[in-house]
Coordinates of C-alpha atoms in Angstrom, one line a residue:
M14 CA -12.9 -20.5 -5.2
D15 CA -14.2 -22.8 -7.9
G16 CA -17.7 -22.5 -9.2
P17 CA -19.8 -19.4 -9.4
H18 CA -18.5 -16.0 -8.4
L19 CA -19.3 -15.3 -4.8
G20 CA -19.1 -11.8 -3.3
V21 CA -20.5 -10.3 -0.1
V22 CA -21.8 -6.8 0.8
L23 CA -19.6 -5.2 3.3
P24 CA -20.8 -2.8 6.1
N25 CA -19.7 0.6 4.9
Y26 CA -23.3 1.8 5.5
G27 CA -25.9 1.4 8.2
P28 CA -26.3 2.5 11.8
A29 CA -23.8 -0.2 13.0
S30 CA -21.0 0.5 10.5
D31 CA -17.6 1.4 11.8
P32 CA -14.0 0.8 10.6
G33 CA -13.4 -2.2 12.8
R34 CA -16.5 -4.1 11.6
L35 CA -15.7 -3.1 8.0
A36 CA -12.2 -4.4 8.1
A37 CA -13.2 -7.6 10.0
A38 CA -15.9 -8.4 7.5
A39 CA -13.5 -8.0 4.6
A40 CA -10.9 -10.2 6.3
A41 CA -13.5 -12.8 7.0
A42 CA -14.6 -12.9 3.3
E43 CA -10.9 -13.3 2.3
D44 CA -10.3 -16.0 4.9
A45 CA -13.5 -17.8 3.8
G46 CA -12.3 -18.0 0.2
L47 CA -15.0 -15.7 -1.2
D48 CA -14.1 -13.9 -4.4
S49 CA -15.1 -10.3 -3.7
G50 CA -16.3 -7.7 -1.1
W51 CA -18.5 -4.8 -2.0
A52 CA -19.1 -1.2 -0.8
T53 CA -22.3 0.6 -1.4
D54 CA -22.4 4.1 -3.0
H55 CA -24.3 7.1 -1.6
V56 CA -22.9 10.5 -0.7
M57 CA -25.5 12.7 1.0
V58 CA -29.1 11.3 1.0
P59 CA -32.3 13.1 2.0
T60 CA -33.6 12.8 5.5
R61 CA -36.3 10.3 4.5
H62 CA -33.5 7.8 3.5
A63 CA -31.3 8.4 6.5
G64 CA -32.4 5.3 8.4
V65 CA -30.8 3.1 5.7
Y66 CA -28.1 5.2 4.0
G67 CA -27.6 8.2 6.3
S68 CA -24.5 6.7 8.0
I69 CA -22.1 5.7 5.1
T70 CA -18.5 6.0 4.3
E71 CA -17.8 7.2 0.7
A72 CA -17.5 4.1 -1.5
L73 CA -14.2 4.8 -3.3
V74 CA -12.5 5.9 -0.1
T75 CA -13.8 2.7 1.5
V76 CA -12.3 0.6 -1.3
G77 CA -8.9 2.3 -0.8
F78 CA -9.1 1.6 2.9
L79 CA -9.9 -2.1 2.4
A80 CA -7.2 -2.5 -0.2
G81 CA -4.7 -1.9 2.5
R82 CA -6.4 -4.4 4.8
T83 CA -6.6 -7.4 2.4
E84 CA -4.3 -9.2 0.0
R85 CA -6.4 -11.4 -2.3
L86 CA -10.0 -10.3 -2.0
R87 CA -11.3 -8.4 -5.0
L88 CA -13.0 -5.1 -4.0
G89 CA -15.9 -3.4 -5.7
V90 CA -18.7 -0.8 -5.5
S91 CA -22.2 -2.0 -6.1
A92 CA -23.1 0.3 -7.6
L93 CA -21.2 3.5 -8.3
I94 CA -23.6 6.3 -9.4
V95 CA -21.5 7.8 -12.1
P96 CA -23.8 10.5 -13.3
Q97 CA -23.7 12.3 -10.0
R98 CA -19.9 12.4 -10.0
Q99 CA -17.4 14.5 -12.1
P100 CA -16.7 12.1 -15.0
L101 CA -12.9 12.6 -15.5
L102 CA -12.1 12.6 -11.7
T103 CA -14.2 9.4 -11.3
L104 CA -12.2 7.7 -14.1
K105 CA -8.9 8.8 -12.5
Q106 CA -10.0 7.6 -9.1
L107 CA -10.9 4.2 -10.5
V108 CA -7.7 3.7 -12.4
S109 CA -5.7 4.7 -9.3
L110 CA -7.6 2.2 -7.1
D111 CA -7.1 -0.5 -9.7
V112 CA -3.3 0.2 -9.7
L113 CA -2.9 0.6 -6.0
S114 CA -4.9 -2.5 -5.2
G115 CA -2.8 -4.7 -7.5
G116 CA -5.7 -5.1 -10.1
R117 CA -8.3 -6.1 -7.6
L118 CA -10.9 -3.5 -8.4
I119 CA -14.3 -4.3 -9.8
T120 CA -16.8 -1.4 -10.4
A121 CA -20.5 -1.9 -11.0
V122 CA -21.9 1.3 -12.5
A123 CA -25.5 2.6 -12.5
A124 CA -27.5 5.6 -13.5
G125 CA -29.0 6.1 -10.0
W126 CA -32.5 6.4 -8.6
M127 CA -32.5 9.0 -5.7
E128 CA -33.4 12.3 -7.3
E129 CA -32.9 14.4 -4.1
E130 CA -29.3 13.2 -3.8
F131 CA -28.6 14.4 -7.4
E132 CA -30.0 17.8 -6.5
T133 CA -27.9 18.0 -3.4
L134 CA -24.8 17.2 -5.4
G135 CA -25.6 19.7 -8.1
A136 CA -26.1 16.9 -10.7
S137 CA -28.8 16.7 -13.4
F138 CA -31.2 13.8 -12.8
S139 CA -33.3 13.7 -15.9
D140 CA -30.5 12.9 -18.3
R141 CA -28.6 10.5 -16.0
G142 CA -28.9 7.5 -18.3
R143 CA -27.5 9.4 -21.3
R144 CA -24.6 10.7 -19.2
L145 CA -23.8 7.2 -18.0
D146 CA -23.7 6.0 -21.6
D147 CA -21.4 9.0 -22.4
W148 CA -19.1 8.1 -19.5
L149 CA -18.8 4.5 -20.6
E150 CA -17.8 5.7 -24.1
L151 CA -15.4 8.2 -22.7
A152 CA -13.7 5.7 -20.4
G153 CA -13.2 3.3 -23.2
E154 CA -11.8 5.9 -25.5
L155 CA -9.3 7.4 -22.9
L156 CA -8.2 4.0 -21.5
R157 CA -7.4 2.8 -25.0
Q158 CA -4.9 5.7 -25.3
A159 CA -3.4 5.4 -21.8
P160 CA -0.8 5.7 -20.6
G161 CA 0.2 9.0 -22.1
R162 CA -1.6 11.8 -23.9
V163 CA -5.3 11.4 -24.3
L164 CA -7.9 13.1 -26.4
A165 CA -11.7 12.9 -26.7
D166 CA -14.5 14.5 -28.6
G167 CA -18.1 14.4 -27.5
P168 CA -20.1 15.6 -24.4
V169 CA -16.9 15.5 -22.3
P170 CA -14.2 16.9 -24.6
V171 CA -10.6 16.3 -23.7
S172 CA -8.3 18.5 -25.9
D173 CA -5.0 17.8 -24.2
A174 CA -4.4 15.7 -21.1
W175 CA -2.1 13.1 -19.8
L176 CA -3.5 9.9 -18.2
A177 CA -1.1 7.7 -16.4
P178 CA -0.7 5.1 -15.0
A179 CA -2.9 2.9 -17.1
P180 CA -5.1 0.2 -15.5
T181 CA -3.3 -3.1 -14.6
R182 CA -4.9 -5.0 -17.4
T183 CA -4.3 -4.1 -21.0
E184 CA -8.0 -4.4 -21.7
G185 CA -8.8 -1.7 -19.1
L186 CA -10.9 -1.5 -16.0
E187 CA -13.4 -4.2 -15.1
L188 CA -16.8 -2.6 -15.3
W189 CA -20.1 -4.2 -14.6
V190 CA -23.4 -2.5 -15.3
A191 CA -26.0 -2.6 -12.5
G192 CA -29.8 -2.3 -12.9
V193 CA -32.8 -4.2 -14.0
S194 CA -34.1 -2.2 -17.0
R195 CA -33.8 -3.1 -20.7
H196 CA -31.5 0.0 -21.1
T197 CA -29.3 -1.7 -18.5
L198 CA -28.9 -4.8 -20.7
R199 CA -27.8 -2.6 -23.6
R200 CA -25.1 -0.9 -21.5
A201 CA -24.1 -4.3 -20.0
A202 CA -23.6 -5.6 -23.5
R203 CA -20.8 -3.0 -23.8
T204 CA -18.9 -4.2 -20.7
G205 CA -19.8 -7.9 -20.8
V206 CA -21.1 -8.2 -17.2
W207 CA -24.7 -7.5 -16.1
H208 CA -25.2 -7.0 -12.4
P209 CA -29.0 -7.1 -11.5
V210 CA -30.3 -6.5 -8.0
A211 CA -32.9 -8.7 -6.3
L212 CA -34.6 -10.0 -9.4
P213 CA -37.1 -12.9 -9.0
L214 CA -36.0 -16.0 -10.9
R215 CA -38.5 -15.8 -13.7
E216 CA -37.5 -12.2 -14.5
L217 CA -33.8 -13.0 -14.3
R218 CA -34.2 -16.0 -16.6
S219 CA -35.9 -13.9 -19.3
M220 CA -33.6 -10.9 -19.1
A221 CA -30.4 -13.1 -18.9
A222 CA -31.5 -14.8 -22.1
A223 CA -32.0 -11.4 -23.8
F224 CA -28.6 -10.2 -22.6
R225 CA -26.9 -13.2 -24.0
E226 CA -28.6 -12.7 -27.4
Q227 CA -26.4 -9.6 -27.5
V228 CA -23.3 -11.0 -25.7
P229 CA -23.2 -14.8 -25.8
E230 CA -20.3 -15.0 -23.4
G231 CA -21.6 -12.3 -21.2
R232 CA -21.7 -12.9 -17.4
V233 CA -24.6 -12.2 -15.0
V234 CA -23.8 -11.6 -11.3
L235 CA -26.9 -11.1 -9.1
R236 CA -26.9 -9.0 -5.9
L237 CA -29.3 -10.7 -3.5
G238 CA -30.2 -10.6 0.2
V239 CA -29.6 -14.0 1.8
A240 CA -30.4 -15.2 5.3
V241 CA -29.2 -18.7 6.4
Q242 CA -31.5 -19.6 9.2
D243 CA -33.4 -22.5 10.7
R244 CA -36.8 -21.1 9.7
L245 CA -37.9 -21.2 6.1
D246 CA -39.3 -17.8 5.0
E247 CA -40.5 -17.9 1.3
E248 CA -41.9 -14.3 1.6
A249 CA -38.7 -12.7 2.9
S250 CA -37.7 -9.2 1.7
D251 CA -34.8 -6.9 2.4
D252 CA -34.8 -3.4 4.0
R253 CA -36.1 -1.9 0.7
G254 CA -38.8 -4.5 0.3
R255 CA -36.9 -6.4 -2.4
Q256 CA -36.8 -10.2 -3.0
M257 CA -34.4 -12.2 -0.9
V258 CA -33.7 -15.8 0.0
A259 CA -34.1 -17.0 3.7
G260 CA -34.0 -20.5 5.1
P261 CA -31.8 -23.4 6.0
A262 CA -28.5 -23.7 4.2
P263 CA -29.6 -26.6 1.8
W264 CA -32.7 -24.7 0.8
V265 CA -30.8 -21.5 0.2
A266 CA -28.3 -23.4 -1.9
E267 CA -31.2 -24.9 -3.9
Q268 CA -32.6 -21.5 -4.6
L269 CA -29.2 -20.1 -5.7
N270 CA -28.7 -23.2 -7.9
D271 CA -32.0 -22.4 -9.6
Y272 CA -30.7 -18.9 -10.3
L273 CA -27.5 -20.4 -11.7
E274 CA -29.5 -22.7 -14.0
G275 CA -31.7 -19.7 -14.9
G276 CA -28.7 -17.7 -16.2
A277 CA -26.7 -16.4 -13.3
D278 CA -23.0 -16.9 -13.1
G279 CA -22.6 -15.8 -9.5
F280 CA -23.9 -13.7 -6.6
V281 CA -23.0 -10.7 -4.4
V282 CA -24.9 -11.6 -1.3
D283 CA -26.1 -9.3 1.5
L284 CA -25.9 -11.3 4.7
A285 CA -27.5 -8.6 6.9
H286 CA -24.4 -6.4 6.6
D287 CA -25.7 -4.0 9.2
T288 CA -26.4 -6.3 12.1
P289 CA -24.0 -8.0 14.6
G290 CA -22.5 -11.3 13.8
L291 CA -21.6 -10.6 10.2
V292 CA -18.2 -12.3 10.4
D293 CA -19.8 -15.5 11.6
R294 CA -22.5 -15.4 8.9
I295 CA -19.8 -14.9 6.2
A296 CA -18.0 -18.0 7.5
A297 CA -21.2 -20.0 7.7
F298 CA -22.3 -19.1 4.2
A299 CA -18.9 -20.1 2.8
A300 CA -18.9 -23.4 4.7
E301 CA -22.5 -24.4 4.4
V302 CA -23.9 -22.9 1.2
A303 CA -21.0 -22.3 -1.2
P304 CA -20.0 -26.0 -1.4
L305 CA -23.5 -26.9 -2.6
L306 CA -23.5 -24.5 -5.5
V307 CA -22.8 -25.7 -9.0
S308 CA -21.9 -23.6 -12.0
R309 CA -24.3 -24.4 -14.8
R310 CA -22.5 -22.5 -17.5
P311 CA -19.0 -22.8 -19.0
A312 CA -16.4 -20.8 -17.1
A313 CA -15.6 -17.4 -18.5
T314 CA -13.2 -14.5 -17.7
D315 CA -14.1 -12.1 -14.9
G316 CA -15.4 -9.5 -17.2
T317 CA -15.0 -7.7 -20.4
A318 CA -13.2 -4.5 -19.7
T319 CA -14.0 -1.0 -21.0

């Protein structure tokens, strides 16, 4: 669709998630002309987070499932917690999904925040930011050599390995960097796309300006809870207490346009993914809100690959 990038959070997690709802939501997003659909990444959370993330299908498996149920919709993970995964296997999985989906994969990567999950998976938590930086460097180095024999020095040495096929694009995988810290902006400058979550407008405006000082053509795609409803709720928050937008369609569009003017290039919206009626809400958002959105920045490519 023309205008800002518009994606939607799909129901691969939550008490009401099931394969039928998941496939139906992806099909609804594709039919409505949205740009992308997104799975959420957790593997095994501690009991205290089970109410939100306890029931969840693994994110990369979910993308593979949805690739076979859709034709045009781009598919992503928001956000893949790379430091709690084996780095080379993760890279191979992403390249495979990119190829098998016909180049429709987008991956937002993040350092992670749930320390107990790292412990369960046998991954170090304290140095997760450094290891994400190392992975981004490793991915770029190996993909520049693929397809064929690849070598790498550094924290994850590769002395002799064969990586094929290569991603569908010569510039590599499309990687976004998720998060709201200044370290995140530095990482996002490497990939060209910053993917913040639930930032208030004032904070997004300031951080987007700082990001574009490093990458003038960089893109900002905000993940944000959205509820299109008759009642205006200016104090609405999502299931983790984060900022969201809730009100009639024209008011929601006005708020999103303020974000666009403040530096955003698009949105991944969570339309209450875990409650009944998601298919109808996707259609309503596409019909009632999307036509009112105006891109305030020159069009750019869908991301700088690594």
